[in-house]
Short mmCIF file of C-alpha atoms in Angstrom, two decimals:
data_model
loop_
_atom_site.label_atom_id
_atom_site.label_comp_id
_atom_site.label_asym_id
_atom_site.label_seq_id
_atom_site.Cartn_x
_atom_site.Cartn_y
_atom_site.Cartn_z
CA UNK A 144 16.96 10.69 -1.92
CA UNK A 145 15.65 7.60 -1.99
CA UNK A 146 16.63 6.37 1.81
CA UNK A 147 14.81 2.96 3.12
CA UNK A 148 15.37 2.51 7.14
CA UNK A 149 14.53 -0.70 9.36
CA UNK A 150 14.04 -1.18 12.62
CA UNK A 151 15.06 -2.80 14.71
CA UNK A 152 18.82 -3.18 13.27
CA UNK A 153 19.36 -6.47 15.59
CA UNK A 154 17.12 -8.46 17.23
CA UNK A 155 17.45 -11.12 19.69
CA UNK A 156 14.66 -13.07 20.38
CA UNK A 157 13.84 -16.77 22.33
CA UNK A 158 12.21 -19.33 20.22
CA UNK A 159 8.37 -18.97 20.59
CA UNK A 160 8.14 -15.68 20.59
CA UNK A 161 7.29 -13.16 17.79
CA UNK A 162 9.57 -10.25 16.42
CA UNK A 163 8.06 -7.25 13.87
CA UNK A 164 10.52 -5.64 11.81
CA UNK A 165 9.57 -2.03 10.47
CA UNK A 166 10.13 -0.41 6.64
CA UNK A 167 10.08 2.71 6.27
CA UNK A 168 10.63 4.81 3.10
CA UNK A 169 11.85 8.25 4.20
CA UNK A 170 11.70 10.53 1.25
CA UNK A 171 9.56 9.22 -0.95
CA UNK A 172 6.40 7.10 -1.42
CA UNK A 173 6.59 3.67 -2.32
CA UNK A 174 3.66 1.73 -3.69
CA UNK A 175 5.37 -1.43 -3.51
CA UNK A 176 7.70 -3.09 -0.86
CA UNK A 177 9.53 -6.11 -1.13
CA UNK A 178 11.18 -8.67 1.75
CA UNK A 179 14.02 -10.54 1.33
CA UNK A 180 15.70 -13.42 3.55
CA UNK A 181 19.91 -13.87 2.79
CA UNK A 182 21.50 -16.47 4.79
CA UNK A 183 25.52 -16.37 5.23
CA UNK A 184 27.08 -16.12 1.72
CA UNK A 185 23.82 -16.22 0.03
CA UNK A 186 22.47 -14.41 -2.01
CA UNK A 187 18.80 -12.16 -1.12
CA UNK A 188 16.03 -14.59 -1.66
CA UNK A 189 12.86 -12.72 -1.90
CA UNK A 190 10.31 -13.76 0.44
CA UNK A 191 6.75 -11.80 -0.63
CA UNK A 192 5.93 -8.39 -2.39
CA UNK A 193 4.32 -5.81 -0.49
CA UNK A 194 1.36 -3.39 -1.65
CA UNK A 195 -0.39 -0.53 0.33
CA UNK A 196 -3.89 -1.51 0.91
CA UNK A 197 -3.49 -5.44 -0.35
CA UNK A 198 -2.68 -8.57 1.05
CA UNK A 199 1.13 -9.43 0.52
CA UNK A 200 1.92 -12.14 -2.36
CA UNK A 201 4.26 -14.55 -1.35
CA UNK A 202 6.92 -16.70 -2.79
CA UNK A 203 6.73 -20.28 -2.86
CA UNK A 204 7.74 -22.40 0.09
CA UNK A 205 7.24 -18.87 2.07
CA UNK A 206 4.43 -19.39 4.96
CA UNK A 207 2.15 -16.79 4.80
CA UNK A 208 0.85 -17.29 8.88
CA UNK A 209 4.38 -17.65 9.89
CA UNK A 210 5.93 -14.25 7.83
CA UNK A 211 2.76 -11.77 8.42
CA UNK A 212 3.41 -8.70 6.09
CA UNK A 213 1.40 -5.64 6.71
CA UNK A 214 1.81 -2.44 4.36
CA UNK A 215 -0.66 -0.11 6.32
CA UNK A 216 0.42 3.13 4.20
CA UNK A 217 3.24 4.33 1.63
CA UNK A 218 5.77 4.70 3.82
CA UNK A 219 5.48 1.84 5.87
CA UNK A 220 5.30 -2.08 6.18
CA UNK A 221 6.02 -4.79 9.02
CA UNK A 222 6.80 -8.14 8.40
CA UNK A 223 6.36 -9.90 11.85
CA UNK A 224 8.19 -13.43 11.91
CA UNK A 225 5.55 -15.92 14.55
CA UNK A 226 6.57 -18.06 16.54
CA UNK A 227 10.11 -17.88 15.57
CA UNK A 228 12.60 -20.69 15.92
CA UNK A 229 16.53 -21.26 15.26
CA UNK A 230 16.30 -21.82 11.49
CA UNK A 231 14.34 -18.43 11.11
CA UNK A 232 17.71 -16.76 12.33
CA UNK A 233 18.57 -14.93 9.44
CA UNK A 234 19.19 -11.43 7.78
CA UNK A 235 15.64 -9.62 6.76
CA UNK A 236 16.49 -6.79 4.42
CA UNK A 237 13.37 -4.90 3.11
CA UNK A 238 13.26 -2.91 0.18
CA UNK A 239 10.29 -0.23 -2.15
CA UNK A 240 10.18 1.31 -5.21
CA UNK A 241 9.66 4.28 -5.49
CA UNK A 242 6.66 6.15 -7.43
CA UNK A 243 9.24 8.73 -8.91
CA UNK A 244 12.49 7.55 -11.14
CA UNK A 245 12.86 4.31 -13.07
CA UNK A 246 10.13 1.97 -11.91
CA UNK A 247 12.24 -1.39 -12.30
CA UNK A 248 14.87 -0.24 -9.84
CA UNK A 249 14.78 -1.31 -6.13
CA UNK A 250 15.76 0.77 -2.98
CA UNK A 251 17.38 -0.93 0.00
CA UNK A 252 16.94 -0.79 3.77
CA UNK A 253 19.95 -1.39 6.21
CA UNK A 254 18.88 -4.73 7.08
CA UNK A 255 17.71 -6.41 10.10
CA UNK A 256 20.10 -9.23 11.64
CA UNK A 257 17.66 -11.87 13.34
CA UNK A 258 18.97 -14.18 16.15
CA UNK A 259 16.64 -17.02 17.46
CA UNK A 260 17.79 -18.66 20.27
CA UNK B 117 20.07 -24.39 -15.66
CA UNK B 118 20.40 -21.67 -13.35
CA UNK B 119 18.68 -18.23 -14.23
CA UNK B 120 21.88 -16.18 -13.08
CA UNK B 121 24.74 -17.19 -12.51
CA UNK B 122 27.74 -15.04 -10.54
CA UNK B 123 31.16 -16.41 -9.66
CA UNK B 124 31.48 -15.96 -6.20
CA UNK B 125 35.05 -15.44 -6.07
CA UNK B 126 36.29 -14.45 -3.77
CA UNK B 127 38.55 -11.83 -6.17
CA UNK B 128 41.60 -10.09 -4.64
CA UNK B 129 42.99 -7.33 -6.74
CA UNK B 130 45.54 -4.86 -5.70
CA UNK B 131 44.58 -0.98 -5.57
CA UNK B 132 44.64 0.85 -8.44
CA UNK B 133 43.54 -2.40 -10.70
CA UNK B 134 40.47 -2.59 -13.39
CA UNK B 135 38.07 -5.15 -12.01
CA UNK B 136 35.90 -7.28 -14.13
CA UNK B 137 32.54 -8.42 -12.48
CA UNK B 138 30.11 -10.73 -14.82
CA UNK B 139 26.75 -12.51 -14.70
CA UNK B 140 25.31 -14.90 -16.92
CA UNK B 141 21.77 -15.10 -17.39
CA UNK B 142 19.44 -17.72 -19.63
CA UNK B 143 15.98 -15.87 -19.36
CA UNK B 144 15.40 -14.05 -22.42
CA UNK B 145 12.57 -11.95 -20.46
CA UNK B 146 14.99 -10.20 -18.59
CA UNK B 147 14.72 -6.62 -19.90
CA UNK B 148 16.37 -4.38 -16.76
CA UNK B 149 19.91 -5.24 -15.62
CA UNK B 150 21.31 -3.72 -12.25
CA UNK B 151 24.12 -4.39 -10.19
CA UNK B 152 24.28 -3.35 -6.37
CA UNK B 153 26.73 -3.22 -4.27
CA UNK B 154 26.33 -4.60 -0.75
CA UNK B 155 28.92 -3.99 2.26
CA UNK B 156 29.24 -6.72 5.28
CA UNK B 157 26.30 -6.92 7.36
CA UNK B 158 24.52 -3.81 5.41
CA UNK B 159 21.25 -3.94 2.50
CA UNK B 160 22.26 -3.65 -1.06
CA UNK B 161 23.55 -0.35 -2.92
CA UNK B 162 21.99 0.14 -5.89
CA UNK B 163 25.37 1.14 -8.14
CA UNK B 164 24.29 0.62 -12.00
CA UNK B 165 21.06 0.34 -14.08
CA UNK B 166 20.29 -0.24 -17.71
CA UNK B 167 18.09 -1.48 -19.72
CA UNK B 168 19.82 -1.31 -23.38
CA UNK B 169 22.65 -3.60 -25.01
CA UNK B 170 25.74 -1.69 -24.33
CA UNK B 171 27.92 0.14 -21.92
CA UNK B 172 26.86 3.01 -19.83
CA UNK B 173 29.53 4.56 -17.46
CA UNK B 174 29.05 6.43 -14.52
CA UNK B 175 32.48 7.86 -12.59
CA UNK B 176 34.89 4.80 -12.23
CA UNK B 177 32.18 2.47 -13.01
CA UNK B 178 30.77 0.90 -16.39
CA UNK B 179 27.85 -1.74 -16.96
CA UNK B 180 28.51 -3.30 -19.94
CA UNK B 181 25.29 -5.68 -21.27
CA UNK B 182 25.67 -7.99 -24.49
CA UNK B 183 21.57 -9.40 -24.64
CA UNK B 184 23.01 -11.65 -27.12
CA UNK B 185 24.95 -13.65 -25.55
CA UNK B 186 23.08 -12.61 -22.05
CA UNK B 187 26.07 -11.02 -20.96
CA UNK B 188 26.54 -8.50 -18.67
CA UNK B 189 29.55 -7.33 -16.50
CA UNK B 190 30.68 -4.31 -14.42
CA UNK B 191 33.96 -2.92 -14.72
CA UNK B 192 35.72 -0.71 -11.94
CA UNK B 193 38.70 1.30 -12.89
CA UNK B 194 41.13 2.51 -10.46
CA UNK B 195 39.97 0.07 -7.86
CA UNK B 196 40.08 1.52 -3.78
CA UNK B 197 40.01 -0.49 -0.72
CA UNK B 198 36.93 1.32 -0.41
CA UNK B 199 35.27 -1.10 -3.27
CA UNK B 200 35.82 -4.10 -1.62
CA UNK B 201 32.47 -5.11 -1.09
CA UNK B 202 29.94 -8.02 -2.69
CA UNK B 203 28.73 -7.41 -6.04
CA UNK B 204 25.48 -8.43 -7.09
CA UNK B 205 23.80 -8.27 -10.39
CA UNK B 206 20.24 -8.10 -10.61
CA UNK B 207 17.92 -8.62 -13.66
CA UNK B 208 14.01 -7.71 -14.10
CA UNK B 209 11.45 -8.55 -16.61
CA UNK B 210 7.82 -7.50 -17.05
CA UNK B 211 6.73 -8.52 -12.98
CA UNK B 212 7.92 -6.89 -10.09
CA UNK B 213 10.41 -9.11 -8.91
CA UNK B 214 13.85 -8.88 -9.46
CA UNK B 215 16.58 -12.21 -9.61
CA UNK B 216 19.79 -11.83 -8.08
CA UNK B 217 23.12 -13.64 -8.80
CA UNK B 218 24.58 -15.35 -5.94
CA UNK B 219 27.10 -12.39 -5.58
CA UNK B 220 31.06 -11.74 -5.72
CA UNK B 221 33.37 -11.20 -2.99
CA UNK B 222 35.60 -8.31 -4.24
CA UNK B 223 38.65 -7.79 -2.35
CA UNK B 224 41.00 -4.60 -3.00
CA UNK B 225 44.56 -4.32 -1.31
CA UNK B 226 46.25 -1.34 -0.26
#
C-alpha cells in the first residue's frame, strides 16, 4: 500500500515552454501533497504543500506564478513549471500523506527528471 | 547552525558489515524522526519511523534516537550490495513539513 506515481518520468522540454507533472496516490487518499526540487547531490528541498480544495502554500524564494500547483481531488495534483528555463532543470519528486497510518510520515513518488534546454 | 546535519560520505563498507548512519539535529521541536532510503535517480523509501527516545528495530535495520543529545542514527546489520543507496534522515515537528539531512552515500562491496 501506500504507492505514489508521477508522470511523466522524464521530460524534455525547450526553454519557454511549460511542462505539468502529475501525482497520483494509487491506493489511498491523501489530503495533503507535498513538492520537492533536489538538484545533483542535494538533498529534497521542499518547494510548496499541497491541499485538496486550497490554494498551495509555498516556500520562500519559491514563485508561486512560475511553479502552479493544482490539487483538484485526493488522488491527484499537478505542479506545472511556466515558462521554464535551464536553471529549472532539475529532479521534481512529489509526495502525500496518507489519511490512514501515522500522519507525520511521507509517501514518495518515482520522481520526475526535468531537462530544459 | 544548521537544523540537520548528515555526513555525506561517501561510506564504502564491505558486505556483510554493520553500518552506522547518523544525523544531528539542533531544533528541539522536532518530535518525528524518519530515515528513507533513496536509490539513484528514484523518490525516497520511507525505511524507519519513530517518534520516542530509543531504538526500534525492524529486520536488519534499527533507528536508534537519543532526544538528548539530538541524536539519531540507523544501523544496518549484515550489509548487501543491495543497501547501497543514499540515506536520508528526516525530522517533523508540529507543521506539516518535514527537514531532511543532506543525505549519505552508502556504498556496499561484494
Amino acid at each position: 500500500g501506500a504507492v505514489v506515481s508521477q508522470h511523466p518520468s522524464r521530460v524534455i522540454c525547450k526553454s519557454g515552454t511549460s511542462v505539468k507533472i502529475e501525482c497520483r496516490s494509487l491506493d489511498f487518499q491523501a489530503t495533503t501533497m507535498f513538492w520537492y526540487r533536489q538538484f545533483p547531490k542535494q538533498s529534497l528541498m521542499l518547494m510548496a504543500t499541497s491541499n485538496e480544495g486550497s490554494k498551495a502554500t509555498y516556500e520562500q524564494g519559491v514563485e508561486k506564478d512560475k511553479f502552479l500547483i493544482n490539487h483538484a481531488s485526493l488522488t491527484l495534483s499537478t505542479l506545472t513549471v511556466t515558462s521554464a528555463h535551464p536553471e529549472d532543470s532539475s529532479f521534481y519528486i512529489c509526495s502525500a500523506r496518507s489519511l490512514r497510518g501515522p500522519q507525520e510520515t511521507q509517501y514518495f513518488g518515482p520522481g520526475t527528471r526535468l531537462l530544459v534546454l | 547552525q544548521k537544523e540537520v546535519e548528515q555526513d555525506p560520505g561517501p561510506l564504502s563498507v564491505p558486505e556483510g558489515a554493520i553500518v552506522s548512519l547518523n544525523c544531528t539535529y539542533s531544533n528541539s521541536a522536532f518530535q518525528y524522526f524518519m530515515w528513507y532510503r533513496q536509490y539513484s535517480r528514484k523518490g525516497p523509501e520511507l525505511l524507519m519511523y519513530t517518534y520516542s527516545s530509543g531504538n526500534k528495530e525492524d529486520g536488519r535495520f534499527t533507528a536508534q534516537v537519543d532526544k538528548s543529545s539530538k541524536y539519531i542514527s540507523l544501523f544496518i546489520r549484515d550489509s548487501q550490495p543491495s543497501d547501497s543507496a543514499t540515506y536520508l534522515c528526516a525530522f517533523k515537528g508540529y507543521g506539516n513539513k518535514l527537514v531532511f539531512g543532506a543525505g549519505t552515500i552508502l556504498r556496499v562491496k561484494s
